[in-house]
Coordinates of C-alpha atoms in Angstrom, one line a residue:
X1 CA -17.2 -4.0 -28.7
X2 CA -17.1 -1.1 -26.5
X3 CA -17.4 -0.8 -23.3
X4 CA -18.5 1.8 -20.7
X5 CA -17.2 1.1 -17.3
X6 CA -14.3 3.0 -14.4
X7 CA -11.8 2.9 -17.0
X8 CA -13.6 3.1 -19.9
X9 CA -15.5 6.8 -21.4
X10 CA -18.1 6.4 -23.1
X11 CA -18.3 7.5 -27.3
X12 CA -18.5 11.2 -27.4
X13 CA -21.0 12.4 -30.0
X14 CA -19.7 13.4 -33.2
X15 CA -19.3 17.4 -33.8
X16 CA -21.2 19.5 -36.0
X17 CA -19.7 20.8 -39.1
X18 CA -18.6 24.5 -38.0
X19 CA -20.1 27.6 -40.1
X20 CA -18.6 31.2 -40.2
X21 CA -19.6 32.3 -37.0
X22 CA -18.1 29.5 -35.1
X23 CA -15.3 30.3 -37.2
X24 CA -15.3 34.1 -36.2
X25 CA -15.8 33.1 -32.2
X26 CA -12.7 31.1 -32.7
X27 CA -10.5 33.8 -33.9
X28 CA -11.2 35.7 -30.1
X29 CA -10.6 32.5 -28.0
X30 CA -6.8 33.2 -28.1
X31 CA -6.9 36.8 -27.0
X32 CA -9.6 36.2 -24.4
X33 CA -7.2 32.9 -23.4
X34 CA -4.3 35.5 -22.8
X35 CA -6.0 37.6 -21.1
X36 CA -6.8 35.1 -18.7
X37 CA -3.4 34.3 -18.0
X38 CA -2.9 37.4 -17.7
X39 CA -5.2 37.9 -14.9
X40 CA -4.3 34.5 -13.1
X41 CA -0.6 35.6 -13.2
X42 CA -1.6 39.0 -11.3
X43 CA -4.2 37.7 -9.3
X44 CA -2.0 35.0 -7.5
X45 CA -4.6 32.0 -8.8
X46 CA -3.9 28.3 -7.6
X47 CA -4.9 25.3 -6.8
X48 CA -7.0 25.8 -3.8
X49 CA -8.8 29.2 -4.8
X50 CA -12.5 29.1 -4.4
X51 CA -14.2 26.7 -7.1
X52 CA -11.3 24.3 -6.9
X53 CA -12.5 23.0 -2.9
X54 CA -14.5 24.1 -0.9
X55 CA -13.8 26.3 2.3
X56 CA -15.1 23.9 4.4
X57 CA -12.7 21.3 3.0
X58 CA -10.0 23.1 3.2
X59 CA -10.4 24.0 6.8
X60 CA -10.5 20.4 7.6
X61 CA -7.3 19.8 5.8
X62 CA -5.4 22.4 7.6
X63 CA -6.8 21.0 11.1
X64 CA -4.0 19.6 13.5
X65 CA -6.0 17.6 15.6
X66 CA -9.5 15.7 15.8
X67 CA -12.4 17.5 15.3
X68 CA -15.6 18.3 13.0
X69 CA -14.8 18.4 9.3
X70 CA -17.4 19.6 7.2
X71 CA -18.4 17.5 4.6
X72 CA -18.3 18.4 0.7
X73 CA -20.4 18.0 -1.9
X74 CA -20.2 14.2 -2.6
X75 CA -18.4 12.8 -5.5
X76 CA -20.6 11.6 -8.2
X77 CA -19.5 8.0 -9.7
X78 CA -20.1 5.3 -12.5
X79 CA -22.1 2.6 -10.7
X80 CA -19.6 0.1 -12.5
X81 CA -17.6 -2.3 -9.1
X82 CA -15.3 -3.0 -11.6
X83 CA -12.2 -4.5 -9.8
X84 CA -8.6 -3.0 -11.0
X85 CA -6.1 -5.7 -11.8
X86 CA -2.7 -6.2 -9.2
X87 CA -0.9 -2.8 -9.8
X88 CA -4.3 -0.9 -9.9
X89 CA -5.6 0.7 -13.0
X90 CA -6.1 4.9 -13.4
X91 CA -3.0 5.7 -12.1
X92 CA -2.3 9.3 -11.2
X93 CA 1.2 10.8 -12.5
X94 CA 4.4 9.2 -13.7
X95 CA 5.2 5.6 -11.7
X96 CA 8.3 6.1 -9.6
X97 CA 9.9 2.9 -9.0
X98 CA 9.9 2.2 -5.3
X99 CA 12.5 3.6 -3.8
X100 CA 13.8 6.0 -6.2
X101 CA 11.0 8.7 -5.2
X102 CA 10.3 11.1 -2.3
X103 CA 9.3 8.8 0.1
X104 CA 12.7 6.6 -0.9
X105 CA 13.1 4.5 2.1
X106 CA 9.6 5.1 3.6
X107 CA 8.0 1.8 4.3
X108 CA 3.7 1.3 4.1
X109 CA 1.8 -1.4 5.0
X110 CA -1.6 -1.7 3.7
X111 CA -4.1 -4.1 5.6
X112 CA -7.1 -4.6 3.1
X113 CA -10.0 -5.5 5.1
X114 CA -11.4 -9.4 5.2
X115 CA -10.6 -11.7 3.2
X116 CA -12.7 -12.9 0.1
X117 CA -12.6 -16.5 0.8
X118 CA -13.6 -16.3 4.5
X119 CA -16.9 -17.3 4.2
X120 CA -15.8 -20.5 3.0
X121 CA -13.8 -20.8 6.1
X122 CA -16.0 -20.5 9.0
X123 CA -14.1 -22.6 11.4
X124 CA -11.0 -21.2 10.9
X125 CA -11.4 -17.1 11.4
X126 CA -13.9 -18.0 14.1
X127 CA -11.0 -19.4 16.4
X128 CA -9.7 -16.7 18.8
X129 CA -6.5 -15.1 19.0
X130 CA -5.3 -13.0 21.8
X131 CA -5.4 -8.7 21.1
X132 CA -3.9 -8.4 24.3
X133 CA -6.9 -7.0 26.5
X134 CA -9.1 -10.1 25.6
X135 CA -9.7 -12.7 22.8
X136 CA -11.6 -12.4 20.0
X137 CA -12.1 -13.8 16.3
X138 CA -9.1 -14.4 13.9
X139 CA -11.2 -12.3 11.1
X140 CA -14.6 -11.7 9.5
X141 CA -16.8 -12.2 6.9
X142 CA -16.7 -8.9 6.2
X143 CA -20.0 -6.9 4.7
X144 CA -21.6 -6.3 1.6
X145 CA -23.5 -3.9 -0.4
X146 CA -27.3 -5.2 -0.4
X147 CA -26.2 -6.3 -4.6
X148 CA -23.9 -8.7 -3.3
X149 CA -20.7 -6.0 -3.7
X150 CA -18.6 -7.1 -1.1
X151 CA -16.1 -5.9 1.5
X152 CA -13.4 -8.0 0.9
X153 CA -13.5 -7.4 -2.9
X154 CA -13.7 -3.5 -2.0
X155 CA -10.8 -3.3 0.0
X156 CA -8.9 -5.5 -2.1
X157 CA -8.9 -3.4 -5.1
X158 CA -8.6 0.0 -3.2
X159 CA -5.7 -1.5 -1.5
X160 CA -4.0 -2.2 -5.0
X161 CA -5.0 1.5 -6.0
X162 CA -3.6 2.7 -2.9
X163 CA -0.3 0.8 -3.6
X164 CA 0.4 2.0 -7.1
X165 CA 0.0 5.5 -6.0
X166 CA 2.2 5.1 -3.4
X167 CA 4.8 3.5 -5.0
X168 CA 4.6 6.2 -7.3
X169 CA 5.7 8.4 -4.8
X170 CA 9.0 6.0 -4.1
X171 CA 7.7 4.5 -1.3
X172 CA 8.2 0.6 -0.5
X173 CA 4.4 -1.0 -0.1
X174 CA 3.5 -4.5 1.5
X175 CA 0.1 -5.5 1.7
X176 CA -1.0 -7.8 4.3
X177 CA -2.4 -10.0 1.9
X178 CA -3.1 -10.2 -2.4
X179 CA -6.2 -12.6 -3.2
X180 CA -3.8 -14.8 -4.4
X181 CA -2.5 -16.4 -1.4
X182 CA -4.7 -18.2 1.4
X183 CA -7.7 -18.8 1.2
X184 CA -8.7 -16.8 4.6
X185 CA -7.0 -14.3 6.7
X186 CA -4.7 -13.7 7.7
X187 CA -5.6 -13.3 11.7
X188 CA -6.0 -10.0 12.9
X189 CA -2.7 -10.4 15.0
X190 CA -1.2 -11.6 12.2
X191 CA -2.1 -8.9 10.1
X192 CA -0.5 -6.5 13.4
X193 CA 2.7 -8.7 12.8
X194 CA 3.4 -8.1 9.3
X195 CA 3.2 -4.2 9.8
X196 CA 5.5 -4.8 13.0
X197 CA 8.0 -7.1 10.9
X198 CA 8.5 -5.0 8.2
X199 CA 9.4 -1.8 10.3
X200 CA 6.4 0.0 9.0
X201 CA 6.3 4.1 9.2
X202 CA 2.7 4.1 8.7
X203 CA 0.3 1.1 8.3
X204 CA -3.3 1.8 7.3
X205 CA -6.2 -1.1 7.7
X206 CA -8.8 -0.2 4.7
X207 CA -12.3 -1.3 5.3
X208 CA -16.2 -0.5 4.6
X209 CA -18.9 -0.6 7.4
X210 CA -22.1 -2.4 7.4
X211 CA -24.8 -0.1 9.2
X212 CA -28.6 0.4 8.9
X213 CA -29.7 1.9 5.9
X214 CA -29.7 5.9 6.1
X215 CA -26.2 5.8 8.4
X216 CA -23.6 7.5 6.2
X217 CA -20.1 8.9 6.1
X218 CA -16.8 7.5 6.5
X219 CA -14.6 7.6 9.9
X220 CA -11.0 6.9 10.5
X221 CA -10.5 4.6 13.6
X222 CA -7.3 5.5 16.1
X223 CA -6.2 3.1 18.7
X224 CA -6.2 3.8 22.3
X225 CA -3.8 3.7 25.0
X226 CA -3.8 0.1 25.9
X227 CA -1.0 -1.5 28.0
X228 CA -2.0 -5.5 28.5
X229 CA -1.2 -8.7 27.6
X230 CA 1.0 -9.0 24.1
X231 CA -0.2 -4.9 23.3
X232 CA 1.1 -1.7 24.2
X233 CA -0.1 1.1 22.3
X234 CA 1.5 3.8 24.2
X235 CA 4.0 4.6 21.5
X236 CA 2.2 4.8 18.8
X237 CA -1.2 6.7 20.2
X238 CA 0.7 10.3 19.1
X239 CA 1.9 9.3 15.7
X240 CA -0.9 7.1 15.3
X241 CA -3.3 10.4 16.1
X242 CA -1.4 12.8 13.4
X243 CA -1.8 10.0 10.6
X244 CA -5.6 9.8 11.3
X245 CA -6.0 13.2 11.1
X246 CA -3.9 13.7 8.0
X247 CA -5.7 10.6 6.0
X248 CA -9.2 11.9 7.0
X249 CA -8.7 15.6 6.1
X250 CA -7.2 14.5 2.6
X251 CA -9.9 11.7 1.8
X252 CA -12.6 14.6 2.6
X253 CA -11.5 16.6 0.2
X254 CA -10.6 14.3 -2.7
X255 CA -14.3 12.1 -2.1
X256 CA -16.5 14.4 -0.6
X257 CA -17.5 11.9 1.5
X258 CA -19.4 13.2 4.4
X259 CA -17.7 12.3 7.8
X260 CA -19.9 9.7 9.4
X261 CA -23.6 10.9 11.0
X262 CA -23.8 7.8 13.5
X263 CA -20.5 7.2 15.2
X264 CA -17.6 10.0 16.1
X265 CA -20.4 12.4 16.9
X266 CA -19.9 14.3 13.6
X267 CA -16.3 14.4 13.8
X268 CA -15.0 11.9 11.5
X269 CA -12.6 10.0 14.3
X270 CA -13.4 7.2 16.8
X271 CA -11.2 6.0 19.2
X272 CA -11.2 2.2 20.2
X273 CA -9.0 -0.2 22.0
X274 CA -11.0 -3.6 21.1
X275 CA -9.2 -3.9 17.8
X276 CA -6.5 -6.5 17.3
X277 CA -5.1 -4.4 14.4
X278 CA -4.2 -1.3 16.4
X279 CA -3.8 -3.2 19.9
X280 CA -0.8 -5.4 18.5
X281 CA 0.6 -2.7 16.5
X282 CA 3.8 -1.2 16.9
X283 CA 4.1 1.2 14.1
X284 CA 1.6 4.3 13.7
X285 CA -1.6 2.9 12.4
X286 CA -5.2 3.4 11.8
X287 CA -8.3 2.6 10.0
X288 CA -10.6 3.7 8.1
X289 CA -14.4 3.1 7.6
X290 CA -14.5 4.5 4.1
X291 CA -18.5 4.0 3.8
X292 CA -21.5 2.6 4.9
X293 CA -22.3 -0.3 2.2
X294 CA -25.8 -1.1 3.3
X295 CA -26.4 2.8 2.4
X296 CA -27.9 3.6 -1.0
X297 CA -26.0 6.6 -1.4
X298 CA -23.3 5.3 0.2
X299 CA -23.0 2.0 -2.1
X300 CA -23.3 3.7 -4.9
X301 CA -20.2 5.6 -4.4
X302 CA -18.5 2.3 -2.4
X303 CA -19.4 0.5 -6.2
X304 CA -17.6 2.9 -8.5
X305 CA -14.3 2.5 -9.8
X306 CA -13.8 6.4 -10.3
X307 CA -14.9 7.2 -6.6
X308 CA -12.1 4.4 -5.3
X309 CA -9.7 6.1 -7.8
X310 CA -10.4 9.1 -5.1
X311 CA -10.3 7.3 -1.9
X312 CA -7.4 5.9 -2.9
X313 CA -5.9 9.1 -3.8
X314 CA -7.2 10.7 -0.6
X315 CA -5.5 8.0 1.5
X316 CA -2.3 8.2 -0.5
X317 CA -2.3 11.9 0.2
X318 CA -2.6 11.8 3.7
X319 CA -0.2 9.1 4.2
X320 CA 2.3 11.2 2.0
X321 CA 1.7 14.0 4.6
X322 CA 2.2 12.1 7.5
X323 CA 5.6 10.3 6.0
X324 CA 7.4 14.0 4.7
X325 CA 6.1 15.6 8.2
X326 CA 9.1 18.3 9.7

């Protein structure tokens, strides 16, 4: 039975018998091939010559610190929200076992938003933990596409993308939670504590937003300079900063996801310090708002298998950058 879904292409059509002249236009392919190679060789073509990103992409990438970033041409996708299983599925180069690669020794901690059971435990995540400048909610429901895709589920199988390519790259990944352990949660203080426990040099909290219809974009999320309570986010406002700015330029460019047209003011970035996540943290750490699910074009990007394969790339680049930074 086949099947066309994000890891599946569909049948290509057979090809048509060729006749003497698409024999004879085969004989000059190889000369005209050389020549090309020829011309890239002088002409000092790479990777990021026009046609491969766009300028305004590749500004963005190349920006030190929070501002604009000009939105590409968004990434087209297959509709399918199919779910990758626990190591992720589309993987991108050889796997590196963890620890044996460039990042050997690096250590990631990847919070996927939610939980998918949490709506089954109401009591629980509505009980209030402390985030240091007030109390609020253990967790969330989360959001959903208006087909029923949800958050949790989204986050969940971006996180296990976003693992494989990482560990691929040597680095030693712990999420937060799997889907196969509790039912609900964890806490978001909880979620702060595993990051600070395992010594984390960068933790990243992946989520999806939930915004009126027409309200697009993705943003990253920085903490603030909060000293109160249990958090203290002075150390970790600086790294915490460069990380941001390194995970959004590289997820603009690998997505084309515009940066978000109703918070940030255009810029891709917003600051807050009534998060839980970032309050408690310890180790450099953001999130990100990859898309607005109650957004038609949005969802339909938020749904596909291939566009995840490219957020989670995106991420996994900037994260790389951040970790090898001089």
């Amino acid at each position: 039975m086949s099947y066309v879904g994000p890891d599946f292409d569909p049948p290509q059509p057979r090809r048509p018998r060729r006749g003497p002249l698409t024999v004879a236009l085969a004989a000059l392919v190889p000369g005209a091939l050389l020549g090309w190679v020829v011309y890239e060789a002088l002409d000092g073509g790479g990777p990021d010559r026009a046609g491969s990103a766009a300028p305004a992409s590749r500004t963005a990438r190349a920006s030190s610190s929070p501002s604009a970033l000009s939105a590409s041409p968004s990434a087209s996708g297959d509709h399918s929200g199919g779910d990758t299983g626990a190591d992720g599925k589309r993987p991108t180069g050889t796997p590196t076992a963890a620890g044996s690669g460039p990042l050997k020794g690096k250590v990631v901690v990847i919070d996927p938003g939610h939980n998918p059971g949490n709506f089954q435990h109401a009591a629980e995540i509505n009980r209030t933990v402390d985030i240091g400048t007030n109390r609020k909610e253990c967790d969330t429901t989360g959001t959903s596409t208006n087909d029923g895709y949800t958050e949790a589920r989204f986050t969940l199988d971006l996180a296990h993308r976003l693992r494989t390519l990482l560990q691929q790259q040597g680095a030693t990944v712990k999420l937060t939670h799997d889907g196969d352990g509790p039912a609900w949660g964890p806490c978001v203080d909880e979620r702060a504590r595993i990051g600070n426990e395992a010594h984390a040099d960068a933790a990243i909290s992946l989520h999806a937003d939930g915004s009126a219809p027409g309200n697009r974009g993705f943003h990253v999320i920085l903490p603030g300079s909060v000293h109160a309570g249990a958090a203290d986010t002075r150390g970790i406002v600086g790294p915490s900063h460069d990380l941001g700015v390194r995970v959004a330029g590289k997820f603009l460019r690998e997505t084309g996801e515009p940066p978000s047209n109703y918070l940030g003011g255009g810029t891709g970035y917003v600051t807050r310090t009534d998060l839980g996540g970032l309050n408690l943290s310890t180790v450099p750490k953001v999130f990100i708002e990859c898309g607005n699910m109650r957004d038609t074009k949005d969802a339909a990007l938020l749904t596909s298998g291939a566009w995840r394969q490219k957020a989670a790339q995106g991420i996994s680049e900037g994260i790389v950058s951040f970790l090898r930074r001089s």
